[in-house]
Short mmCIF file of C-alpha atoms and ligand atoms in Angstrom, two decimals:
data_model
loop_
_atom_site.label_atom_id
_atom_site.label_comp_id
_atom_site.label_asym_id
_atom_site.label_seq_id
_atom_site.Cartn_x
_atom_site.Cartn_y
_atom_site.Cartn_z
CA MET H 1 4.17 -5.46 21.84
CA ASN H 2 7.27 -5.16 19.42
CA LEU H 3 9.70 -3.49 21.84
CA PRO H 4 12.49 -1.18 20.65
CA HIS H 5 15.85 -3.42 19.79
CA ASP H 6 18.73 -0.90 19.10
CA ASP H 7 22.05 -2.38 18.61
CA LYS H 8 24.96 -1.60 21.51
CA THR H 9 27.41 -0.21 18.71
CA CYS H 10 26.44 3.14 18.54
CA GLY H 11 29.42 5.13 18.48
CA TRP H 12 28.13 8.32 19.84
CA TYR H 13 27.13 6.55 22.99
CA ALA H 14 30.12 4.35 23.22
CA ALA H 15 31.75 7.82 23.27
CA LEU H 16 29.96 9.01 26.61
CA PRO H 17 30.94 8.66 30.25
CA ALA H 18 29.06 5.95 31.90
CA PRO H 19 25.58 7.24 32.67
CA ARG H 20 23.82 8.10 36.14
CA PRO H 21 22.68 4.85 37.84
CA VAL H 22 19.00 3.68 37.03
CA CYS H 23 15.71 3.97 38.23
CA VAL H 24 13.64 1.51 36.96
CA LEU H 25 9.69 1.55 36.81
CA ALA H 26 8.65 -0.62 40.06
CA GLY H 27 5.08 -1.49 42.18
CA GLN H 28 2.09 0.42 41.74
CA GLN H 29 2.45 4.16 40.53
CA THR H 30 0.21 6.89 40.32
CA ALA H 31 1.00 10.24 38.28
CA ASP H 32 -0.45 13.54 36.73
CA CYS H 33 1.21 12.82 33.61
CA VAL H 34 2.85 10.00 31.73
CA ILE H 35 5.20 10.53 28.81
CA ILE H 36 6.37 7.27 27.05
CA GLY H 37 9.80 7.88 24.98
CA ALA H 38 12.86 9.75 25.98
CA GLY H 39 13.88 10.95 22.81
CA PHE H 40 13.56 14.38 21.64
CA ALA H 41 10.25 14.69 21.32
CA GLY H 42 9.50 12.91 24.87
CA LEU H 43 12.14 15.08 26.82
CA ALA H 44 11.03 18.05 25.78
CA ALA H 45 7.13 17.14 26.27
CA ALA H 46 8.31 16.24 29.85
CA ARG H 47 10.02 19.56 30.10
CA ARG H 48 7.45 21.68 29.04
CA MET H 49 4.45 19.93 31.03
CA ALA H 50 6.51 20.19 33.98
CA SER H 51 6.67 23.94 33.12
CA HIS H 52 2.67 23.91 32.96
CA GLU H 53 2.46 21.54 36.17
CA PRO H 54 5.31 22.50 38.25
CA ALA H 55 3.49 20.65 41.50
CA ALA H 56 2.46 17.90 39.16
CA ARG H 57 4.19 14.26 39.13
CA ILE H 58 5.03 13.49 35.81
CA LEU H 59 6.85 9.98 34.76
CA LEU H 60 9.05 10.01 31.64
CA VAL H 61 9.35 6.00 30.73
CA ASP H 62 11.92 4.66 28.22
CA ALA H 63 12.00 0.98 27.40
CA GLN H 64 15.99 1.49 26.68
CA ARG H 65 18.72 4.14 28.67
CA VAL H 66 17.99 7.72 27.23
CA ALA H 67 20.38 8.39 24.45
CA GLU H 68 20.04 4.50 23.03
CA GLY H 69 16.80 5.29 20.67
CA ALA H 70 17.32 6.76 17.38
CA SER H 71 17.31 10.49 19.20
CA GLY H 72 21.15 9.55 20.24
CA ARG H 73 22.30 8.09 17.33
CA ASN H 74 21.19 9.85 14.35
CA SER H 75 23.68 12.12 12.24
CA GLY H 76 23.69 15.13 14.22
CA PHE H 77 22.06 17.40 12.27
CA VAL H 78 19.52 20.17 13.51
CA ILE H 79 18.05 21.41 10.71
CA ASP H 80 16.39 24.89 10.03
CA LEU H 81 15.46 24.90 6.23
CA PRO H 82 12.19 22.13 5.18
CA HIS H 83 14.01 19.23 4.41
CA LYS H 84 13.56 16.99 1.02
CA PHE H 85 9.97 16.38 0.36
CA ALA H 86 9.11 19.43 2.39
CA LEU H 87 10.93 21.59 0.67
CA GLU H 88 8.50 20.68 -3.09
CA HIS H 89 5.41 21.80 -0.93
CA PRO H 90 3.23 24.44 -3.04
CA ASP H 91 2.60 26.18 -0.10
CA ALA H 92 5.19 29.17 0.70
CA ALA H 93 3.34 29.81 3.78
CA HIS H 94 3.65 26.12 4.78
CA LYS H 95 7.21 26.76 4.21
CA GLN H 96 7.68 29.51 6.29
CA ARG H 97 5.88 27.49 9.01
CA LEU H 98 8.21 24.71 8.82
CA LEU H 99 11.12 27.11 9.17
CA GLY H 100 9.40 29.07 12.25
CA LEU H 101 8.95 26.05 14.26
CA ASN H 102 12.55 24.44 13.14
CA ARG H 103 14.14 27.67 14.19
CA ALA H 104 12.06 27.92 17.40
CA ALA H 105 13.66 24.51 18.09
CA ILE H 106 17.01 25.29 17.64
CA ALA H 107 16.61 28.67 19.84
CA GLN H 108 15.02 26.39 22.83
CA LEU H 109 17.95 23.89 22.47
CA GLU H 110 20.57 26.59 22.12
CA ALA H 111 19.49 28.14 25.35
CA LEU H 112 19.21 24.94 27.40
CA ILE H 113 22.58 23.88 26.09
CA ALA H 114 23.30 26.73 27.56
CA THR H 115 21.80 26.82 30.94
CA HIS H 116 22.57 23.65 31.91
CA ARG H 117 26.17 24.01 30.30
CA ILE H 118 25.30 20.54 27.78
CA ASP H 119 28.67 19.47 26.35
CA CYS H 120 27.72 18.08 22.76
CA GLN H 121 29.89 19.60 20.27
CA TRP H 122 27.12 22.16 19.54
CA SER H 123 28.29 24.32 16.59
CA HIS H 124 26.94 26.98 14.13
CA ALA H 125 28.53 25.09 11.64
CA GLY H 126 25.82 25.14 8.94
CA LYS H 127 25.10 22.62 6.13
CA TYR H 128 26.81 21.51 2.88
CA GLN H 129 24.42 19.17 0.45
CA GLY H 130 26.83 17.58 -1.84
CA ALA H 131 26.53 16.65 -5.29
CA VAL H 132 29.15 14.11 -7.02
CA GLY H 133 27.75 13.25 -10.31
CA ALA H 134 24.99 14.17 -13.03
CA ARG H 135 22.33 13.23 -10.95
CA GLY H 136 23.15 15.10 -7.53
CA LEU H 137 24.21 18.02 -9.93
CA ALA H 138 20.43 17.95 -11.18
CA TYR H 139 19.45 17.93 -7.62
CA LEU H 140 21.20 20.66 -6.54
CA ALA H 141 19.94 23.01 -9.40
CA HIS H 142 16.15 22.15 -8.48
CA PHE H 143 17.46 22.70 -4.60
CA GLU H 144 18.90 26.27 -5.59
CA LYS H 145 15.39 27.45 -7.36
CA LEU H 146 13.57 26.05 -4.25
CA LEU H 147 15.94 28.00 -1.81
CA ALA H 148 15.92 30.97 -3.95
CA ALA H 149 11.81 31.23 -4.20
CA LEU H 150 12.07 30.99 -0.31
CA GLY H 151 14.05 34.19 0.21
CA GLU H 152 16.73 32.02 2.45
CA PRO H 153 20.12 32.64 2.03
CA PHE H 154 22.76 30.09 0.53
CA ARG H 155 26.25 29.70 -1.48
CA SER H 156 27.49 27.75 -4.48
CA VAL H 157 30.61 26.22 -3.33
CA GLU H 158 32.88 24.48 -6.40
CA GLN H 159 35.28 21.61 -5.88
CA SER H 160 38.45 23.00 -5.31
CA GLU H 161 37.04 25.34 -2.12
CA LEU H 162 35.20 22.26 -1.05
CA GLU H 163 38.41 20.21 -1.21
CA SER H 164 39.88 22.78 1.26
CA VAL H 165 36.98 22.21 3.59
CA LEU H 166 36.11 18.63 3.25
CA GLY H 167 39.65 17.22 2.56
CA THR H 168 37.99 15.29 -0.63
CA ARG H 169 37.61 15.85 -4.07
CA HIS H 170 34.81 14.10 -4.39
CA TYR H 171 32.12 16.70 -4.80
CA ARG H 172 31.80 18.48 -7.46
CA ARG H 173 29.81 21.00 -6.32
CA ALA H 174 27.92 22.21 -3.00
CA LEU H 175 25.22 24.44 -1.32
CA PHE H 176 26.32 25.79 1.87
CA THR H 177 23.09 26.82 3.83
CA PRO H 178 24.38 28.68 7.05
CA GLY H 179 21.02 27.60 9.40
CA CYS H 180 21.87 24.03 10.34
CA TYR H 181 23.77 23.49 13.97
CA LEU H 182 25.67 20.28 14.37
CA MET H 183 25.99 18.28 17.83
CA GLN H 184 26.68 14.96 19.61
CA PRO H 185 23.35 13.72 19.55
CA ALA H 186 24.19 11.31 22.30
CA ALA H 187 25.71 13.78 24.03
CA LEU H 188 22.92 16.37 23.78
CA VAL H 189 19.96 13.86 24.76
CA ARG H 190 21.58 12.82 27.51
CA GLY H 191 22.18 16.38 28.69
CA LEU H 192 18.60 17.12 28.24
CA ALA H 193 17.72 14.13 30.35
CA ASP H 194 20.14 14.99 33.17
CA SER H 195 18.74 18.53 33.09
CA LEU H 196 15.04 17.41 33.48
CA PRO H 197 13.08 19.92 36.33
CA GLY H 198 12.68 18.27 39.72
CA ASN H 199 8.62 17.26 39.00
CA VAL H 200 9.83 14.68 35.88
CA GLU H 201 11.11 11.30 37.52
CA LEU H 202 12.63 9.61 34.63
CA LEU H 203 12.47 5.61 34.37
CA GLU H 204 14.55 3.99 32.15
CA ASN H 205 15.19 0.30 30.88
CA SER H 206 11.20 0.19 31.43
CA PRO H 207 9.19 -0.79 28.47
CA ILE H 208 5.78 -0.52 28.75
CA LEU H 209 4.04 -3.64 27.80
CA ARG H 210 0.31 -2.90 27.55
CA LEU H 211 -2.02 -0.17 27.69
CA GLU H 212 -5.45 -0.49 29.13
CA ARG H 213 -8.36 1.78 30.15
CA ASP H 214 -8.75 2.03 33.96
CA GLY H 215 -12.77 2.32 33.64
CA GLN H 216 -12.57 5.70 35.27
CA GLY H 217 -11.39 8.08 32.59
CA GLY H 218 -7.38 7.17 32.55
CA TYR H 219 -5.24 4.23 31.87
CA VAL H 220 -2.98 1.92 33.73
CA LEU H 221 0.37 1.33 31.93
CA HIS H 222 1.99 -2.21 32.24
CA GLY H 223 5.47 -2.66 32.49
CA ALA H 224 7.37 -5.91 33.64
CA ASP H 225 7.64 -4.87 37.15
CA GLY H 226 5.28 -2.37 38.04
CA ARG H 227 2.51 0.07 36.51
CA ILE H 228 1.23 3.30 36.11
CA ARG H 229 -1.89 5.16 36.49
CA THR H 230 -2.61 8.33 35.17
CA ARG H 231 -5.38 10.25 33.17
CA ARG H 232 -3.02 11.83 30.79
CA LEU H 233 -0.80 10.32 28.58
CA LEU H 234 1.99 11.76 25.78
CA LEU H 235 3.47 9.59 23.45
CA GLY H 236 6.86 10.48 21.89
CA THR H 237 7.30 6.94 20.89
CA SER H 238 7.91 7.70 16.75
CA ILE H 239 7.37 4.61 14.94
CA PHE H 240 6.35 2.28 18.10
CA THR H 241 3.32 4.82 18.51
CA ARG H 242 1.68 1.94 16.11
CA GLU H 243 2.41 -0.64 19.12
CA PHE H 244 0.20 0.98 21.31
CA GLY H 245 -2.64 0.66 18.91
CA TYR H 246 -2.58 4.34 17.35
CA LEU H 247 -1.65 5.04 13.54
CA LYS H 248 -1.40 1.40 12.62
CA ASN H 249 -1.48 1.29 9.55
CA ARG H 250 -0.44 4.83 8.65
CA LEU H 251 3.71 4.55 9.74
CA LEU H 252 6.46 3.02 7.43
CA PRO H 253 9.37 1.56 9.82
CA VAL H 254 12.71 2.71 8.00
CA MET H 255 16.15 2.06 9.46
CA THR H 256 19.17 3.83 8.02
CA PHE H 257 22.96 3.22 9.11
CA ALA H 258 26.21 5.00 9.94
CA SER H 259 29.79 3.99 10.57
CA TRP H 260 32.63 6.02 12.01
CA THR H 261 36.44 6.29 12.68
CA ARG H 262 38.23 6.57 15.77
CA PRO H 263 39.52 10.54 15.88
CA LEU H 264 42.06 10.90 13.49
CA ASP H 265 45.88 11.17 14.57
CA ASP H 266 47.98 14.43 13.75
CA ASP H 267 49.71 12.48 10.84
CA GLU H 268 46.11 10.97 9.45
CA CYS H 269 44.84 14.87 10.14
CA ARG H 270 48.02 16.09 7.66
CA ARG H 271 47.14 13.34 5.12
CA TYR H 272 43.50 14.54 5.37
CA GLY H 273 43.83 18.24 4.69
CA GLY H 274 40.43 19.58 5.63
CA ARG H 275 39.08 21.51 8.53
CA PHE H 276 37.14 20.05 11.63
CA ASP H 277 33.25 20.62 12.20
CA TRP H 278 31.50 20.23 9.24
CA GLY H 279 28.35 18.13 8.18
CA LEU H 280 27.18 17.21 4.28
CA THR H 281 23.94 15.73 3.58
CA PRO H 282 23.63 14.09 -0.07
CA ALA H 283 21.62 16.78 -2.74
CA ASP H 284 20.07 13.39 -3.85
CA HIS H 285 18.59 12.23 -0.62
CA ALA H 286 19.09 8.50 -1.12
CA GLY H 287 23.03 9.29 -1.23
CA THR H 288 25.75 9.49 1.56
CA THR H 289 25.63 11.91 4.48
CA VAL H 290 29.18 12.69 5.86
CA ARG H 291 30.62 14.44 9.13
CA MET H 292 33.99 15.41 10.11
CA THR H 293 33.30 15.93 14.24
CA GLN H 294 34.98 18.24 16.15
CA ASP H 295 36.60 15.25 17.86
CA ARG H 296 38.34 14.66 14.70
CA ARG H 297 36.18 11.14 13.58
CA LEU H 298 35.13 10.85 9.98
CA LEU H 299 31.50 9.74 9.69
CA ILE H 300 29.58 7.91 6.83
CA ARG H 301 25.71 7.42 6.78
CA ASN H 302 23.91 5.66 4.22
CA THR H 303 21.77 2.67 3.21
CA TYR H 304 17.80 2.51 4.15
CA ARG H 305 15.91 -0.67 5.23
CA HIS H 306 12.30 -1.33 5.58
CA VAL H 307 12.30 -2.86 9.21
CA PRO H 308 8.99 -4.21 10.30
CA ARG H 309 10.35 -5.90 13.45
CA TYR H 310 12.45 -2.70 14.06
CA GLY H 311 16.46 -3.83 15.36
CA ARG H 312 15.16 -7.41 14.98
CA SER H 313 14.69 -7.12 11.42
CA ILE H 314 18.50 -6.90 10.59
CA ASP H 315 20.47 -10.02 11.00
CA ASP H 316 24.48 -9.96 11.36
CA ALA H 317 25.09 -10.65 7.58
CA THR H 318 23.21 -7.44 6.61
CA ARG H 319 25.17 -5.23 9.17
CA ALA H 320 28.27 -6.56 7.64
CA LYS H 321 26.94 -6.08 4.14
CA ILE H 322 26.27 -2.42 5.25
CA ARG H 323 29.70 -1.81 6.95
CA GLY H 324 31.21 -3.04 3.63
CA ASP H 325 29.18 -0.55 1.84
CA HIS H 326 30.14 2.39 4.04
CA ARG H 327 34.14 1.25 3.75
CA GLN H 328 33.63 1.83 0.02
CA ALA H 329 32.05 4.93 0.33
CA PHE H 330 34.80 6.10 2.82
CA ARG H 331 37.33 5.04 0.67
CA ALA H 332 36.20 6.71 -2.52
CA ARG H 333 36.15 10.19 -0.52
CA PHE H 334 39.36 9.56 1.60
CA PRO H 335 41.55 7.36 -0.41
CA ALA H 336 44.53 8.79 1.76
CA LEU H 337 42.76 7.59 5.18
CA ALA H 338 42.05 4.22 3.43
CA ASP H 339 43.99 2.21 6.38
CA VAL H 340 42.08 4.11 9.20
CA PRO H 341 39.44 1.68 10.55
CA PHE H 342 35.77 2.01 11.55
CA THR H 343 35.32 1.43 15.46
CA HIS H 344 31.60 1.71 15.49
CA THR H 345 29.06 0.72 12.87
CA TRP H 346 24.97 1.09 14.12
CA GLY H 347 21.82 1.31 12.77
CA GLY H 348 18.63 3.41 13.83
CA VAL H 349 14.51 3.28 13.09
CA TYR H 350 12.24 5.74 12.50
CA ALA H 351 8.87 6.40 11.21
CA ILE H 352 8.07 7.86 7.58
CA SER H 353 4.71 8.19 6.06
CA ARG H 354 3.52 7.63 2.37
CA ASN H 355 1.77 10.98 2.08
CA PHE H 356 5.36 12.52 4.06
CA THR H 357 2.77 13.93 6.73
CA ASN H 358 3.35 14.22 10.45
CA PHE H 359 1.46 13.56 12.94
CA PHE H 360 0.63 15.95 15.78
CA GLY H 361 -2.65 15.91 18.71
CA GLN H 362 -4.84 14.00 19.94
CA LEU H 363 -5.22 10.11 19.87
CA ASP H 364 -7.80 9.54 22.12
CA ASP H 365 -9.61 10.61 25.55
CA GLY H 366 -6.43 11.92 27.31
CA VAL H 367 -3.93 10.84 24.82
CA PHE H 368 -1.57 12.99 22.77
CA ALA H 369 1.01 12.43 20.31
CA SER H 370 3.82 13.44 17.97
CA ALA H 371 4.80 10.51 15.54
CA CYS H 372 6.39 10.45 12.54
CA ASP H 373 8.96 13.31 12.15
CA ASN H 374 10.08 11.25 8.41
CA GLY H 375 13.67 10.99 9.45
CA VAL H 376 14.31 14.82 10.92
CA GLY H 377 13.61 14.77 14.18
CA ALA H 378 16.13 16.83 16.25
CA ALA H 379 14.18 19.83 15.57
CA TRP H 380 10.85 18.71 14.85
CA GLY H 381 10.73 16.35 17.88
CA THR H 382 11.93 19.25 19.86
CA ILE H 383 9.46 21.90 18.67
CA SER H 384 6.85 19.32 18.59
CA GLY H 385 7.12 17.73 22.31
CA THR H 386 7.22 20.75 23.65
CA LEU H 387 3.88 22.05 21.83
CA LEU H 388 2.40 18.95 22.73
CA ALA H 389 2.55 19.63 26.38
CA ASP H 390 0.62 23.05 25.49
CA HIS H 391 -1.78 20.96 23.68
CA ALA H 392 -2.40 18.71 26.26
CA VAL H 393 -2.68 21.60 28.88
CA GLY H 394 -5.17 23.64 26.31
CA ALA H 395 -2.82 26.45 26.08
CA ASP H 396 -2.63 28.66 22.79
CA SER H 397 0.05 30.03 21.04
CA ALA H 398 0.98 31.15 17.28
CA LEU H 399 3.32 28.40 17.12
CA LEU H 400 0.64 26.07 18.23
CA ARG H 401 -1.36 27.04 15.42
CA ASP H 402 1.69 26.87 13.11
CA ILE H 403 2.22 22.97 14.03
CA ARG H 404 -1.55 22.09 13.46
CA ALA H 405 -1.46 23.95 10.02
CA VAL H 406 1.31 21.98 9.01
CA THR H 407 0.52 18.08 10.52
CA GLY H 408 -2.20 16.10 9.52
CA MET H 409 -2.84 12.15 9.17
CA PRO H 410 -0.19 9.72 7.27
CA ALA H 411 -1.72 8.12 4.68
CA LEU H 412 -2.96 4.81 4.89
CA ASN H 413 -0.53 1.62 3.77
CA PRO H 414 -1.60 -1.17 1.69
CA PRO H 415 -1.79 -4.19 3.21
CA GLU H 416 1.00 -6.72 4.08
CA PRO H 417 2.64 -8.47 1.74
CA LEU H 418 2.02 -5.59 -0.62
CA LEU H 419 3.58 -3.06 1.54
CA GLY H 420 6.84 -4.41 2.31
CA LEU H 421 7.53 -5.43 -1.53
CA GLY H 422 6.54 -1.81 -2.30
CA VAL H 423 8.63 -0.42 0.18
CA ARG H 424 11.44 -2.57 -0.42
CA SER H 425 11.55 -2.13 -4.34
CA ARG H 426 11.07 1.34 -3.75
CA ILE H 427 14.23 1.64 -1.61
CA ARG H 428 16.25 -0.70 -4.07
CA LEU H 429 15.36 1.51 -7.03
CA ALA H 430 16.61 4.64 -5.46
CA ALA H 431 19.71 3.14 -4.35
CA TRP H 432 20.49 1.84 -7.68
CA ASN H 433 19.71 5.58 -9.58
CA SER H 434 21.68 6.86 -6.66
CA ARG H 435 24.62 4.90 -7.14
CA SER H 436 26.87 8.17 -8.37
CA GLU H 437 25.98 9.49 -4.88
CA LEU H 438 26.59 6.72 -2.49
C1 FAD I 1 21.41 6.69 11.38
C2 FAD I 1 20.41 8.22 11.92
C3 FAD I 1 20.68 9.50 11.20
C4 FAD I 1 19.65 10.72 11.51
N1 FAD I 1 20.24 11.55 11.31
C5 FAD I 1 19.55 12.45 11.54
C6 FAD I 1 19.91 13.80 11.71
O1 FAD I 1 21.24 14.41 11.17
N2 FAD I 1 19.18 15.11 11.58
C7 FAD I 1 17.60 14.98 12.47
O2 FAD I 1 16.98 16.02 12.38
N3 FAD I 1 16.91 13.21 12.38
C8 FAD I 1 18.02 12.31 11.71
N4 FAD I 1 17.57 11.15 12.22
C9 FAD I 1 16.23 10.84 12.68
C10 FAD I 1 15.99 11.19 13.85
O3 FAD I 1 16.89 10.65 14.76
C11 FAD I 1 14.77 10.71 14.67
O4 FAD I 1 13.91 11.50 13.48
C12 FAD I 1 14.61 11.38 16.04
O5 FAD I 1 15.07 10.81 16.75
C13 FAD I 1 13.14 11.03 16.36
O6 FAD I 1 12.92 11.64 17.93
P1 FAD I 1 11.74 11.19 18.63
O7 FAD I 1 11.79 11.43 19.85
O8 FAD I 1 10.40 11.20 18.07
O9 FAD I 1 11.65 9.68 18.41
P2 FAD I 1 12.79 8.80 19.37
O10 FAD I 1 14.16 9.05 19.29
O11 FAD I 1 12.43 7.33 18.30
O12 FAD I 1 12.35 8.35 20.46
C14 FAD I 1 11.41 7.16 20.85
C15 FAD I 1 11.50 6.23 22.27
O13 FAD I 1 10.53 5.87 22.37
C16 FAD I 1 10.80 4.56 23.28
N5 FAD I 1 10.08 3.86 23.43
C17 FAD I 1 9.55 2.98 22.14
N6 FAD I 1 8.68 1.86 22.47
C18 FAD I 1 8.44 2.05 23.93
C19 FAD I 1 7.73 1.58 25.15
N7 FAD I 1 7.06 0.13 24.70
N8 FAD I 1 8.03 1.38 26.17
C20 FAD I 1 8.55 2.43 26.34
N9 FAD I 1 9.32 3.15 25.58
C21 FAD I 1 9.23 3.04 24.33
C22 FAD I 1 12.50 4.03 22.37
O14 FAD I 1 12.99 3.36 23.31
C23 FAD I 1 12.78 5.67 21.97
O15 FAD I 1 13.69 5.85 23.03
C24 FAD I 1 18.54 10.11 12.24
C25 FAD I 1 18.43 8.90 12.11
C26 FAD I 1 19.06 7.83 12.14
C27 FAD I 1 18.81 6.56 12.80
#
């Protein structure tokens, strides 16, 4: 089984205090329910399962420390609007369901953050979708039509107003949508893990190496130093779900990368001239995401890679090249800050499918999964994990019916080497076509 192999250079994680002492899987364990994967999906599933079954023993197991996976290393946008391809969906009811699901996730996160006082830069900041060149402007015009058809509020923001907020004249126009929230992902994920109900036991640095049936209708999960028997298994393992033998030829592992600066000092803030706490995603999705955090750091995210071996597919030379590309994107936007160094560069893996369809539901007797969010998993992971627990205990709700209606089976991939060739050339073509937006 290929295991997660995330780099140890994520800025969001490095900014956190030292984590609690770790508990690892050891010896022979029995649990009423096991959740593998402690990202947004697994954390939400564990919390909900605990509220359904307060007397049950629930184990939440991750191969790494909490927040070392994709959920702790993303760009920190918690989106309400259907994203990218979902917004193109011909059925208006489909998009309204997605909106409702995302907004339920935001409400859930907001309540948890308030209840448990999770310090994670949570902010109702909205989001800019920015265009640099003609290609970006064309995407923006299209996006504007889709938003109007959806009946969602937005505002067009021109270059001079953008400059006063973003501290750069790089963008010709943007659309501002108010429903997005921003956060520090590693802080949020750790806060969610630290506030789990008492009957959830979190086991970290405990990769599950093998899954087998126990011959009595249950499963045995094998770790390096221990085993767990259970009759119910929930997978919040995103792209790694295929390593357990499920959705095997249907998920595509994609990696994207970010770099950020240290907090700007007062003089640098004067040279910057913009505001704090905003986020911009590119009108053309192959372009560059930028954030200015509450603690004055600028973050740049772009570049995609096909990573069949996850983090192990990326060598040092590739990382150095990507960091150089981030530098170029940074200088183009903030020439007055050209001397401000990046302190961290990191990458993260997530799953996409060729038909942009998310999987949600039962995979086997007693095995359930939410996998493949097509790269926008903060809101989706939260709500799909929650509803997965509902599904596993046979509950019913309007949201559960909605998530069933908007999910399906990710399309089958062609065999290797055709798949790798196809994905790599599509990524290269998108990067070339979108070079004005990078
Ligand atoms: C740089 C970057 C920027 C992004 N920006 C955004 C954004 O702004 N907004 C947004 O919504 N999304 C964004 N995403 C995508 C988002 O991070 C993911 O979609 C989301 O985190 C997926 O959550 P998850 O809980 O489903 O899976 P993950 O967070 O990937 O969690 C899966 C967990 O399973 C564990 N695991 C896997 N195999 C095993 C095993 N064998 N044994 C035990 N544990 C195992 C892993 O260690 C991991 O912690 C971004 C991603 C990246 C990389």
